[in-house]
Short mmCIF file of N, CA and C in Angstrom, two decimals:
data_model
loop_
_atom_site.label_atom_id
_atom_site.label_comp_id
_atom_site.label_asym_id
_atom_site.label_seq_id
_atom_site.Cartn_x
_atom_site.Cartn_y
_atom_site.Cartn_z
N MET A 1002 112.28 88.74 103.74
CA MET A 1002 111.40 89.00 104.68
C MET A 1002 111.16 90.53 104.92
N LYS A 1003 112.22 91.02 105.29
CA LYS A 1003 112.11 92.57 105.62
C LYS A 1003 111.77 93.38 104.52
N THR A 1004 111.95 93.17 103.28
CA THR A 1004 111.45 93.77 102.02
C THR A 1004 109.99 93.63 101.84
N LYS A 1005 109.43 92.52 102.32
CA LYS A 1005 108.04 92.18 102.16
C LYS A 1005 107.11 93.24 103.00
N MET A 1006 107.99 93.29 104.36
CA MET A 1006 107.27 93.91 105.39
C MET A 1006 107.22 95.38 104.91
N ILE A 1007 108.35 95.89 104.42
CA ILE A 1007 108.77 97.32 104.07
C ILE A 1007 107.51 97.56 102.87
N ALA A 1008 107.30 96.57 102.04
CA ALA A 1008 106.26 96.77 101.09
C ALA A 1008 104.96 96.91 101.32
N ALA A 1009 104.68 96.03 102.34
CA ALA A 1009 103.34 95.87 103.12
C ALA A 1009 103.03 97.26 103.67
N LEU A 1010 103.88 97.85 104.46
CA LEU A 1010 103.83 99.06 105.24
C LEU A 1010 103.64 100.21 104.18
N ALA A 1011 104.30 100.14 103.14
CA ALA A 1011 104.17 101.05 102.11
C ALA A 1011 102.68 101.15 101.43
N LEU A 1012 102.26 99.97 101.53
CA LEU A 1012 100.92 99.86 100.71
C LEU A 1012 99.88 100.23 101.54
N LEU A 1013 100.17 100.13 102.94
CA LEU A 1013 98.94 100.69 103.95
C LEU A 1013 99.19 101.98 104.07
N ALA A 1014 100.26 102.69 103.76
CA ALA A 1014 100.39 104.24 103.94
C ALA A 1014 99.70 104.74 102.58
N VAL A 1015 99.82 104.02 101.51
CA VAL A 1015 99.19 104.60 100.39
C VAL A 1015 97.60 104.47 100.47
N ALA A 1016 97.23 103.24 100.97
CA ALA A 1016 95.70 102.97 101.17
C ALA A 1016 95.15 103.79 102.09
N GLY A 1017 95.75 104.74 103.00
CA GLY A 1017 95.09 105.68 103.81
C GLY A 1017 94.90 105.21 105.26
N VAL A 1018 95.91 104.32 105.82
CA VAL A 1018 95.78 103.74 107.23
C VAL A 1018 94.30 103.54 107.51
N ALA A 1019 93.90 102.31 107.17
CA ALA A 1019 92.63 101.77 107.45
C ALA A 1019 92.89 100.63 108.42
N ARG A 1020 91.96 100.68 109.35
CA ARG A 1020 91.84 99.45 110.45
C ARG A 1020 90.50 98.96 110.70
N ALA A 1021 90.23 97.85 110.49
CA ALA A 1021 88.91 97.11 110.82
C ALA A 1021 89.02 95.76 111.48
N GLU A 1022 87.94 95.59 112.36
CA GLU A 1022 87.88 94.39 113.13
C GLU A 1022 86.52 94.24 113.78
N VAL A 1023 86.24 92.76 113.86
CA VAL A 1023 84.97 92.34 114.87
C VAL A 1023 85.71 92.56 116.25
N THR A 1024 85.20 93.55 116.99
CA THR A 1024 85.79 93.79 118.20
C THR A 1024 85.18 92.91 119.47
N ASP A 1025 84.05 92.38 119.28
CA ASP A 1025 83.32 91.82 120.18
C ASP A 1025 82.08 90.93 119.43
N ALA A 1026 81.81 89.60 119.75
CA ALA A 1026 80.85 88.86 119.20
C ALA A 1026 80.67 87.83 120.22
N GLY A 1027 79.24 87.61 120.38
CA GLY A 1027 78.64 86.54 121.39
C GLY A 1027 77.32 86.42 120.87
N PRO A 1028 76.55 85.52 121.35
CA PRO A 1028 75.19 85.00 121.08
C PRO A 1028 74.10 86.03 121.36
N THR A 1029 74.36 87.29 121.95
CA THR A 1029 73.66 88.37 121.78
C THR A 1029 73.76 89.41 121.30
N GLY A 1030 74.84 89.57 120.33
CA GLY A 1030 75.45 90.66 119.78
C GLY A 1030 76.73 90.77 119.56
N PHE A 1031 77.00 91.99 118.68
CA PHE A 1031 78.59 91.94 118.32
C PHE A 1031 78.69 93.49 118.13
N GLN A 1032 80.04 93.65 117.90
CA GLN A 1032 80.57 95.09 117.55
C GLN A 1032 81.63 95.00 116.54
N VAL A 1033 81.40 95.84 115.67
CA VAL A 1033 82.44 95.95 114.41
C VAL A 1033 83.03 97.34 114.40
N ARG A 1034 84.30 97.51 114.04
CA ARG A 1034 84.64 99.02 114.23
C ARG A 1034 85.71 99.04 113.01
N HIS A 1035 85.68 100.20 112.35
CA HIS A 1035 86.50 100.64 111.32
C HIS A 1035 87.07 101.95 111.55
N GLU A 1036 88.35 102.02 111.26
CA GLU A 1036 89.17 103.56 111.37
C GLU A 1036 89.67 103.89 110.11
N VAL A 1037 89.58 104.84 109.65
CA VAL A 1037 90.30 105.29 108.28
C VAL A 1037 90.42 107.02 108.27
N VAL A 1038 91.68 106.92 108.01
CA VAL A 1038 92.28 108.51 107.83
C VAL A 1038 91.96 109.14 106.48
N VAL A 1039 91.12 110.37 106.34
CA VAL A 1039 90.50 110.73 105.11
C VAL A 1039 91.39 111.96 104.88
N ALA A 1040 91.93 112.23 103.76
CA ALA A 1040 92.68 113.45 103.44
C ALA A 1040 92.01 114.53 103.11
N ALA A 1041 91.03 115.06 103.96
CA ALA A 1041 89.98 116.18 103.84
C ALA A 1041 89.61 116.66 105.21
N PRO A 1042 89.37 117.82 105.36
CA PRO A 1042 88.81 118.21 106.62
C PRO A 1042 87.49 117.79 107.01
N ALA A 1043 87.06 117.77 108.15
CA ALA A 1043 85.92 117.17 108.75
C ALA A 1043 84.69 117.80 108.11
N THR A 1044 84.71 119.07 107.62
CA THR A 1044 83.64 119.48 107.09
C THR A 1044 83.25 118.91 105.75
N THR A 1045 84.17 118.58 104.97
CA THR A 1045 84.00 117.80 103.70
C THR A 1045 83.85 116.57 103.93
N VAL A 1046 84.14 115.87 105.05
CA VAL A 1046 83.81 114.31 105.19
C VAL A 1046 82.46 114.43 105.51
N TRP A 1047 81.92 115.43 106.44
CA TRP A 1047 80.63 115.18 106.88
C TRP A 1047 79.59 115.47 105.91
N ALA A 1048 80.03 116.64 104.85
CA ALA A 1048 79.21 116.79 103.60
C ALA A 1048 79.14 115.49 102.80
N THR A 1049 80.05 114.70 102.75
CA THR A 1049 80.07 113.63 101.86
C THR A 1049 79.37 112.54 102.69
N LEU A 1050 79.42 112.38 103.91
CA LEU A 1050 78.75 111.31 104.93
C LEU A 1050 77.29 111.43 104.78
N VAL A 1051 76.76 112.71 104.67
CA VAL A 1051 75.27 112.79 104.72
C VAL A 1051 74.63 112.79 103.34
N GLN A 1052 75.63 112.35 102.47
CA GLN A 1052 74.97 111.94 101.12
C GLN A 1052 75.37 110.44 100.67
N PRO A 1053 74.78 109.47 101.17
CA PRO A 1053 75.09 108.17 101.09
C PRO A 1053 75.20 107.82 99.53
N SER A 1054 74.53 108.35 98.77
CA SER A 1054 74.42 107.95 97.29
C SER A 1054 75.69 108.15 96.60
N LYS A 1055 76.63 109.00 97.24
CA LYS A 1055 77.89 109.37 96.83
C LYS A 1055 78.77 108.35 97.01
N TRP A 1056 78.70 107.36 98.01
CA TRP A 1056 79.57 106.66 98.76
C TRP A 1056 79.40 105.11 99.08
N TRP A 1057 78.00 105.06 99.22
CA TRP A 1057 77.41 103.59 99.43
C TRP A 1057 77.42 102.71 98.38
N ALA A 1058 77.98 101.41 98.39
CA ALA A 1058 78.14 100.59 97.19
C ALA A 1058 76.65 100.29 96.76
N SER A 1059 76.36 100.40 95.63
CA SER A 1059 75.07 99.78 95.06
C SER A 1059 74.59 98.55 95.13
N ALA A 1060 75.81 97.51 95.33
CA ALA A 1060 75.44 96.28 95.36
C ALA A 1060 75.04 95.82 96.92
N HIS A 1061 75.13 96.85 97.67
CA HIS A 1061 74.46 96.64 98.98
C HIS A 1061 73.12 97.64 99.32
N THR A 1062 72.43 97.74 98.24
CA THR A 1062 71.13 98.27 98.53
C THR A 1062 70.01 97.30 98.02
N TRP A 1063 69.06 97.59 98.54
CA TRP A 1063 67.79 96.70 97.97
C TRP A 1063 67.38 97.03 96.68
N SER A 1064 67.34 98.51 96.20
CA SER A 1064 66.95 98.70 94.84
C SER A 1064 68.01 98.54 93.79
N GLY A 1065 69.36 98.20 94.16
CA GLY A 1065 70.32 98.07 93.15
C GLY A 1065 71.13 99.09 92.79
N SER A 1066 70.76 100.31 93.33
CA SER A 1066 71.24 101.78 93.07
C SER A 1066 71.50 102.60 94.16
N ALA A 1067 72.70 102.99 94.53
CA ALA A 1067 72.93 103.84 95.66
C ALA A 1067 72.23 105.28 95.19
N ALA A 1068 72.09 105.49 94.20
CA ALA A 1068 71.22 106.78 93.77
C ALA A 1068 70.00 107.03 94.65
N ASN A 1069 69.33 105.78 94.82
CA ASN A 1069 68.18 105.86 95.87
C ASN A 1069 68.18 106.11 97.04
N LEU A 1070 69.62 106.25 97.73
CA LEU A 1070 69.69 106.41 99.00
C LEU A 1070 69.56 107.97 99.50
N SER A 1071 69.19 108.16 100.76
CA SER A 1071 69.11 109.56 101.26
C SER A 1071 69.33 109.46 102.93
N LEU A 1072 69.71 110.67 103.30
CA LEU A 1072 70.07 110.37 104.81
C LEU A 1072 69.51 111.96 105.41
N GLY A 1073 68.70 111.92 106.39
CA GLY A 1073 68.36 113.16 107.07
C GLY A 1073 69.12 113.11 108.25
N ALA A 1074 70.09 114.12 108.03
CA ALA A 1074 71.18 114.22 109.26
C ALA A 1074 70.74 115.25 110.42
N ALA A 1075 69.55 114.96 110.91
CA ALA A 1075 69.03 115.50 112.15
C ALA A 1075 68.32 114.49 113.03
N SER A 1076 68.08 114.92 114.38
CA SER A 1076 67.46 113.71 115.24
C SER A 1076 66.22 113.41 114.40
N GLY A 1077 65.66 112.31 114.30
CA GLY A 1077 64.46 111.73 113.63
C GLY A 1077 64.64 111.63 112.23
N GLY A 1078 65.74 111.82 111.77
CA GLY A 1078 65.92 111.88 110.30
C GLY A 1078 66.02 110.40 109.65
N CYS A 1079 65.93 110.28 108.63
CA CYS A 1079 65.89 108.51 107.90
C CYS A 1079 67.11 108.49 107.05
N PHE A 1080 67.67 107.34 107.33
CA PHE A 1080 68.76 106.85 106.06
C PHE A 1080 67.57 105.78 105.62
N CYS A 1081 67.35 106.28 104.33
CA CYS A 1081 66.07 105.62 103.61
C CYS A 1081 66.59 105.11 102.25
N GLU A 1082 65.91 104.40 101.43
CA GLU A 1082 66.14 104.08 100.19
C GLU A 1082 64.54 104.19 99.34
N ARG A 1083 64.63 104.68 98.28
CA ARG A 1083 63.54 104.63 97.27
C ARG A 1083 63.53 103.22 96.47
N LEU A 1084 62.27 102.57 96.45
CA LEU A 1084 62.23 101.35 95.79
C LEU A 1084 61.38 101.55 94.60
N PRO A 1085 61.40 100.63 93.48
CA PRO A 1085 60.64 100.90 92.21
C PRO A 1085 59.05 100.85 92.68
N ASN A 1086 58.39 101.52 91.96
CA ASN A 1086 56.68 101.43 92.24
C ASN A 1086 56.43 102.03 93.44
N GLY A 1087 57.26 103.00 93.77
CA GLY A 1087 56.78 103.82 95.06
C GLY A 1087 57.07 103.28 96.32
N GLY A 1088 57.92 102.31 96.26
CA GLY A 1088 58.20 101.46 97.58
C GLY A 1088 59.33 102.23 98.19
N SER A 1089 59.61 101.90 99.52
CA SER A 1089 60.90 102.53 100.57
C SER A 1089 61.16 101.47 101.28
N VAL A 1090 62.39 101.82 101.92
CA VAL A 1090 62.93 101.10 102.85
C VAL A 1090 63.61 102.24 104.02
N LEU A 1091 63.45 101.96 105.12
CA LEU A 1091 64.14 102.80 106.26
C LEU A 1091 65.26 101.75 106.94
N HIS A 1092 66.38 102.24 106.68
CA HIS A 1092 67.40 101.38 107.00
C HIS A 1092 67.72 101.80 108.51
N ALA A 1093 67.73 103.13 108.65
CA ALA A 1093 68.15 103.47 110.06
C ALA A 1093 67.45 104.99 110.35
N THR A 1094 67.42 105.19 111.52
CA THR A 1094 66.94 106.49 112.02
C THR A 1094 68.01 107.37 112.63
N THR A 1095 68.03 108.59 112.36
CA THR A 1095 69.12 109.28 112.79
C THR A 1095 68.98 109.63 114.47
N ILE A 1096 69.61 109.57 115.24
CA ILE A 1096 69.15 109.93 116.74
C ILE A 1096 70.36 110.77 117.47
N TYR A 1097 71.34 111.04 116.60
CA TYR A 1097 72.47 111.81 117.17
C TYR A 1097 72.95 112.54 115.92
N ALA A 1098 72.90 113.98 115.74
CA ALA A 1098 73.89 114.57 114.65
C ALA A 1098 74.48 115.81 115.02
N ALA A 1099 75.74 115.84 115.16
CA ALA A 1099 76.68 116.93 115.49
C ALA A 1099 77.59 117.21 114.17
N PRO A 1100 77.19 118.13 113.41
CA PRO A 1100 77.89 118.36 112.16
C PRO A 1100 79.28 118.36 112.46
N SER A 1101 79.99 117.74 111.41
CA SER A 1101 81.55 117.50 111.36
C SER A 1101 82.05 116.87 112.55
N ALA A 1102 81.32 116.36 113.39
CA ALA A 1102 81.94 115.65 114.62
C ALA A 1102 81.30 114.35 114.74
N LYS A 1103 80.08 114.18 114.79
CA LYS A 1103 79.37 112.75 115.23
C LYS A 1103 78.11 112.47 114.53
N LEU A 1104 77.89 111.18 113.89
CA LEU A 1104 76.66 110.91 113.61
C LEU A 1104 76.39 109.48 114.07
N VAL A 1105 74.91 109.38 114.66
CA VAL A 1105 74.50 107.90 115.26
C VAL A 1105 73.15 107.69 114.52
N LEU A 1106 73.22 106.54 114.20
CA LEU A 1106 72.14 106.00 113.40
C LEU A 1106 71.52 104.84 114.15
N SER A 1107 70.30 104.50 114.32
CA SER A 1107 69.78 103.44 114.87
C SER A 1107 69.01 102.42 113.91
N GLY A 1108 69.45 101.26 113.76
CA GLY A 1108 68.53 100.39 112.93
C GLY A 1108 69.17 99.32 112.65
N ALA A 1109 68.75 98.20 111.85
CA ALA A 1109 69.10 97.01 111.34
C ALA A 1109 69.34 97.05 109.85
N LEU A 1110 70.75 96.86 109.41
CA LEU A 1110 70.87 97.03 108.12
C LEU A 1110 70.73 95.60 107.41
N GLY A 1111 70.60 95.51 106.12
CA GLY A 1111 70.49 94.39 105.25
C GLY A 1111 69.67 93.15 105.74
N PRO A 1112 70.16 91.96 105.85
CA PRO A 1112 69.18 90.86 106.22
C PRO A 1112 68.85 91.09 107.70
N MET A 1113 69.44 91.79 108.49
CA MET A 1113 68.83 92.04 110.03
C MET A 1113 67.67 92.74 110.03
N GLN A 1114 67.07 93.36 108.89
CA GLN A 1114 66.01 94.33 108.83
C GLN A 1114 64.68 93.38 109.28
N SER A 1115 64.73 92.22 108.87
CA SER A 1115 63.66 91.02 108.90
C SER A 1115 63.92 90.28 110.12
N SER A 1116 64.62 90.63 111.18
CA SER A 1116 64.86 89.77 112.29
C SER A 1116 64.54 90.54 113.67
N GLY A 1117 64.84 90.04 114.81
CA GLY A 1117 64.74 90.90 115.86
C GLY A 1117 65.84 91.67 116.26
N ALA A 1118 66.83 91.89 115.42
CA ALA A 1118 68.05 92.58 115.74
C ALA A 1118 67.88 93.96 115.44
N THR A 1119 68.80 94.84 116.04
CA THR A 1119 69.13 96.10 115.72
C THR A 1119 70.22 96.67 116.19
N GLY A 1120 70.77 97.82 115.79
CA GLY A 1120 72.07 98.32 116.08
C GLY A 1120 72.23 99.82 116.23
N ALA A 1121 73.27 100.43 116.58
CA ALA A 1121 73.75 101.94 116.73
C ALA A 1121 75.01 101.72 115.91
N LEU A 1122 74.93 102.54 114.72
CA LEU A 1122 75.73 102.92 113.72
C LEU A 1122 76.40 104.29 114.01
N THR A 1123 77.64 104.25 114.68
CA THR A 1123 78.18 105.57 114.96
C THR A 1123 79.24 106.06 113.98
N PHE A 1124 79.42 107.22 113.47
CA PHE A 1124 80.47 107.65 112.70
C PHE A 1124 81.16 109.11 113.56
N LEU A 1125 82.35 108.82 114.13
CA LEU A 1125 82.84 109.95 114.96
C LEU A 1125 84.17 110.41 113.93
N LEU A 1126 84.07 111.79 113.69
CA LEU A 1126 84.85 112.49 112.88
C LEU A 1126 85.83 113.24 113.91
N THR A 1127 87.25 113.20 113.67
CA THR A 1127 88.16 113.72 114.49
C THR A 1127 89.31 114.09 113.39
N GLU A 1128 89.17 115.72 113.22
CA GLU A 1128 90.12 116.41 112.46
C GLU A 1128 91.45 116.95 113.00
N LYS A 1129 92.50 116.56 112.37
CA LYS A 1129 94.04 117.06 112.68
C LYS A 1129 94.73 117.51 111.67
N ASP A 1130 95.28 118.60 111.60
CA ASP A 1130 96.10 119.04 110.49
C ASP A 1130 95.62 118.72 109.13
N GLY A 1131 94.11 119.25 109.18
CA GLY A 1131 93.41 118.97 107.75
C GLY A 1131 93.04 117.56 107.29
N GLN A 1132 93.28 116.68 107.96
CA GLN A 1132 93.05 115.32 107.78
C GLN A 1132 91.97 114.88 108.79
N THR A 1133 91.17 114.12 108.52
CA THR A 1133 89.97 113.48 109.37
C THR A 1133 90.21 111.98 109.60
N THR A 1134 90.25 111.60 110.78
CA THR A 1134 90.12 110.03 111.38
C THR A 1134 88.63 110.00 111.39
N VAL A 1135 88.13 108.88 110.64
CA VAL A 1135 86.65 108.49 110.72
C VAL A 1135 86.63 107.29 111.42
N THR A 1136 85.91 107.15 112.62
CA THR A 1136 85.94 105.87 113.21
C THR A 1136 84.45 105.46 113.22
N VAL A 1137 84.09 104.39 112.68
CA VAL A 1137 82.84 103.72 112.52
C VAL A 1137 82.55 102.59 113.31
N THR A 1138 81.68 102.51 114.36
CA THR A 1138 81.40 101.44 115.10
C THR A 1138 79.95 101.05 114.82
N TYR A 1139 79.59 99.76 114.90
CA TYR A 1139 78.18 99.27 114.65
C TYR A 1139 77.86 98.11 115.68
N ASP A 1140 77.18 98.58 116.65
CA ASP A 1140 76.89 97.62 117.73
C ASP A 1140 75.46 97.12 117.51
N VAL A 1141 75.50 95.80 117.39
CA VAL A 1141 74.30 95.03 117.06
C VAL A 1141 73.91 93.93 118.21
N GLY A 1142 72.58 94.05 118.39
CA GLY A 1142 72.14 93.05 119.28
C GLY A 1142 70.89 92.54 119.16
N GLY A 1143 70.34 91.46 119.77
CA GLY A 1143 69.01 90.98 119.34
C GLY A 1143 69.04 89.66 118.65
N TYR A 1144 67.74 89.24 118.44
CA TYR A 1144 67.52 87.83 117.81
C TYR A 1144 67.84 87.92 116.40
N PHE A 1145 68.63 86.77 116.00
CA PHE A 1145 68.80 86.65 114.36
C PHE A 1145 68.84 84.88 114.56
N ARG A 1146 68.21 84.45 113.32
CA ARG A 1146 68.06 83.06 113.56
C ARG A 1146 69.47 82.53 112.95
N GLY A 1147 69.84 81.65 113.77
CA GLY A 1147 71.03 80.98 113.55
C GLY A 1147 72.14 81.51 114.57
N GLY A 1148 71.97 82.70 115.18
CA GLY A 1148 73.11 83.35 115.81
C GLY A 1148 73.41 84.69 115.42
N ILE A 1149 73.15 85.74 116.19
CA ILE A 1149 73.61 86.99 115.53
C ILE A 1149 75.25 87.09 115.58
N ASP A 1150 75.71 86.33 116.23
CA ASP A 1150 77.19 86.53 116.28
C ASP A 1150 77.80 85.83 114.88
N LYS A 1151 77.06 84.97 114.18
CA LYS A 1151 77.48 84.28 112.90
C LYS A 1151 77.64 85.30 111.81
N ILE A 1152 76.98 86.31 111.79
CA ILE A 1152 77.06 87.37 110.76
C ILE A 1152 77.94 88.45 111.11
N ALA A 1153 78.59 88.68 112.24
CA ALA A 1153 79.52 89.70 112.54
C ALA A 1153 80.69 89.81 111.46
N GLY A 1154 81.15 88.54 111.02
CA GLY A 1154 82.25 88.81 109.92
C GLY A 1154 81.79 89.34 108.65
N PRO A 1155 80.54 88.69 108.10
CA PRO A 1155 80.20 89.52 106.99
C PRO A 1155 79.82 90.84 106.98
N VAL A 1156 79.06 91.24 108.20
CA VAL A 1156 78.66 92.75 108.52
C VAL A 1156 79.99 93.62 108.31
N ASP A 1157 80.94 93.09 109.07
CA ASP A 1157 82.08 93.70 109.17
C ASP A 1157 82.68 94.07 107.68
N GLY A 1158 82.78 93.12 106.89
CA GLY A 1158 83.12 93.25 105.55
C GLY A 1158 82.53 94.29 104.66
N VAL A 1159 81.04 94.30 104.71
CA VAL A 1159 80.04 95.30 104.16
C VAL A 1159 80.33 96.43 104.54
N LEU A 1160 80.54 96.58 105.78
CA LEU A 1160 80.69 97.96 106.40
C LEU A 1160 81.99 98.53 105.88
N GLY A 1161 83.15 97.67 105.90
CA GLY A 1161 84.23 98.21 105.59
C GLY A 1161 84.25 98.74 103.91
N GLN A 1162 83.70 98.05 103.11
CA GLN A 1162 83.49 98.55 101.99
C GLN A 1162 82.78 100.06 101.85
N GLN A 1163 81.81 100.08 102.81
CA GLN A 1163 81.07 101.55 102.76
C GLN A 1163 82.18 102.52 103.39
N VAL A 1164 82.92 102.23 104.44
CA VAL A 1164 83.86 103.15 104.96
C VAL A 1164 84.77 103.46 103.89
N GLN A 1165 85.44 102.56 103.28
CA GLN A 1165 86.35 102.99 102.02
C GLN A 1165 85.79 103.70 100.85
N GLY A 1166 84.38 103.45 100.71
CA GLY A 1166 83.79 104.20 99.68
C GLY A 1166 83.61 105.79 100.20
N LEU A 1167 83.37 105.95 101.53
CA LEU A 1167 83.25 107.21 102.14
C LEU A 1167 84.67 107.99 102.10
N LYS A 1168 85.72 107.16 102.32
CA LYS A 1168 87.16 107.94 102.17
C LYS A 1168 87.20 108.44 100.72
N ARG A 1169 86.92 107.65 99.80
CA ARG A 1169 87.30 107.88 98.21
C ARG A 1169 86.46 108.81 97.71
N ALA A 1170 85.13 108.94 98.34
CA ALA A 1170 84.36 110.05 97.79
C ALA A 1170 84.69 111.46 98.44
N ALA A 1171 85.00 111.35 99.70
CA ALA A 1171 85.39 112.62 100.45
C ALA A 1171 86.92 113.20 99.88
N GLU A 1172 87.56 112.18 99.36
CA GLU A 1172 88.77 112.70 98.94
C GLU A 1172 88.84 113.00 97.39
N GLY A 1173 87.54 112.89 96.84
CA GLY A 1173 87.19 113.26 95.44
C GLY A 1173 87.94 112.14 94.38
N LYS A 1174 88.03 111.03 94.71
CA LYS A 1174 88.81 109.94 93.92
C LYS A 1174 87.43 109.14 93.24
#
């Protein structure tokens, strides 16, 4: 048992100390939270963060390609996606941007776009000793057929994939 515990701890250390959870869920909303330590300074993490085409999973786009994603990292900016034949998607709007420190986007991602739900997606970057802790929260509320709390787990899973993609890209892996 002790050997398995040590092996699990070692795996976490290699994986980059990631934590994820649905921190709250109810009939009117939910919050998911992810935290990961990135072996890069905050300036590098920020430069990667504002280029979602480098780290967002293509499987979680409407066009099927992360290369179609862009992010305007200033208030009023757009986390947008180009679609074939001149189409487009506005995933979220930038409402707060402090380079290398904090980015807040407002919007409904994925299937929530066609519902009455919306959310605040916050990326907080904290650098210490050349490493950056990235804390991502997504606070979602509003109407979603069947109950907004029912999709908290799937949203948590998808967001977790993106956070890991950001870590890999910022570390150059």
